[in-house]
Amino acid sequence: MPTPSPVDLIISKRDGGSLSPEDITALIDAYTDGSVPDYQLSAFLMASFLQGFNEEETAALTRAMLHSGTVLDLKHIDGIKVDKHSTGGVGDKVSLILAPVVAACGVPVPMISGRGLGHTGGTLDKLESIPNFRTDLSIATYEQQLKELGIVMIGQTAEIAPADRKLYALRDVTGTVEFIPFIAASIMSKKLAEGIDALVLDVKSGAGAFMKSEDQARTLAETLVSIGEQFGKDTVALMTRMDEPLGRAVGNWPEMHESIACLKNETEGLEDLMEVTLALAGEMLYLGGVAENPAEGKQQAADSIASGAAFDTFVAMVGAQGGDTSVLQMPESRPDTDPVATVEATAEASGYVEAINAYDIGMTAVRMGAGRRVKEDKVDPTAGLVLHKKVGEKAEAGEPLATLYTRKNNVATFQKAILNSYQFSSSPSQRPPMLLGRYTAAGWDE
Ligand code: URA
């Protein structure tokens, strides 16, 4: 049989057919090397979005994207290498705390992170808010640092899953981002290329997540774990709540500042953030073979913060990657971090905080300079906000709800948007638990 042309594959998908792994590989390879143009792949993406992908097609797409670039081999480094990936949220600074915690407990963490996407923040932008911190290490330096310190945090290099880079940009402008098989293949192709042995996923669900409903988040968790296991990696997914921002800070340096406080064991008022971080750390330490079960791992993680070991590991990593460690010791000394305004509760908007819309807060932070509206935008590392009132807390009229940090002019617009993100009630509501479910190859474990 002759090899099907790109248009044959588009037609087959358009008419509800399933493609073979060989066809998917040929199409992705041809798109990556430029022999299939954007307009044909766009048609293929939309046909797939509308007709769906089966499990075999999703695995084939992941494999094709993974092998479009270098697949790192870290076998020469001792230990079970474990990473974590979040599907993205607002105020999600978990990786900044989690990676040094897990490394301090003896499990090597090779982490390749991304930048902010839409209303969500990215670990890479947060790390770069530390003056001089380098996220563009060569692969050789990445491996060497992992060997020496047990932790390295960098950005995606040109060699890792180049097909994802090209496809992501095309999905972004063709309305085909929110399709679970594409999201799963995109995430897993990058993670599988890192050279890890096991992976923990934080699948977020709620207003501030890409998956707004629990049903969608469940399907995504199941798809991600299934791909991980098919590629021979132990994979665990925790489904966590993302309705209000996680913790209190949103924006790159504000979140780094908050993470430094957590690593110094100053966690009062940050219970939601620590609940998610310690749960994920427990899973990583279990998969990494240093804890008998996730609960024991959670305890080890908490101990590494209390002893100062996790903070020391973070300082060592920042120093090794060229960052200014004095701002970790004294975060107040970082330049350009003066607040510009506060948002206060009013007579009409006061009482018990019932909800804070994380999507709206995330978008406001982006407008304040903390994220990008177009790819070329420069991020202001110190822009963002800190919430003083979270769900379940009481705010009297005149009390501050948030402090703002921005260099943009339209501060009154930001104040209004943040006030509008809050919903109040006359009676207190309890903060719901952060963990919505745990999924492994054995199934859901609520
Ligand atoms: N994160 C990714 O890396 N890819 C997606 O498609 C969505 C979120």
Tab-separated table of N, CA and C and ligand atoms in Angstrom, residues 117 168 171 183 186-187 190, ligand 1:
chain	number	residue	atom	x	y	z
A	117	LEU	N	1.402	30.492	31.033
A	117	LEU	CA	0.557	30.202	29.871
A	117	LEU	C	-0.817	30.786	30.189
A	168	TYR	N	2.496	23.344	19.777
A	168	TYR	CA	1.823	24.153	20.784
A	168	TYR	C	1.471	25.526	20.221
A	171	ARG	N	-1.450	25.093	17.883
A	171	ARG	CA	-2.708	24.852	18.626
A	171	ARG	C	-3.234	26.151	19.209
A	183	ILE	N	-3.254	17.783	25.084
A	183	ILE	CA	-2.648	18.292	26.325
A	183	ILE	C	-1.771	17.196	26.934
A	186	SER	N	1.367	16.553	24.908
A	186	SER	CA	2.276	17.692	25.037
A	186	SER	C	3.034	17.611	26.369
A	187	ILE	N	2.300	17.383	27.447
A	187	ILE	CA	2.936	17.318	28.771
A	187	ILE	C	3.875	16.107	28.847
A	190	LYS	N	7.317	15.957	26.895
A	190	LYS	CA	8.407	16.748	27.510
A	190	LYS	C	8.923	16.051	28.759
B	1	URA	N1	0.814	22.311	29.400
B	1	URA	C1	1.523	21.779	28.364
B	1	URA	O1	2.718	21.558	28.457
B	1	URA	N2	0.867	21.508	27.217
B	1	URA	C2	-0.451	21.736	27.073
B	1	URA	O2	-0.981	21.434	26.021
B	1	URA	C3	-1.181	22.294	28.142
B	1	URA	C4	-0.515	22.575	29.323
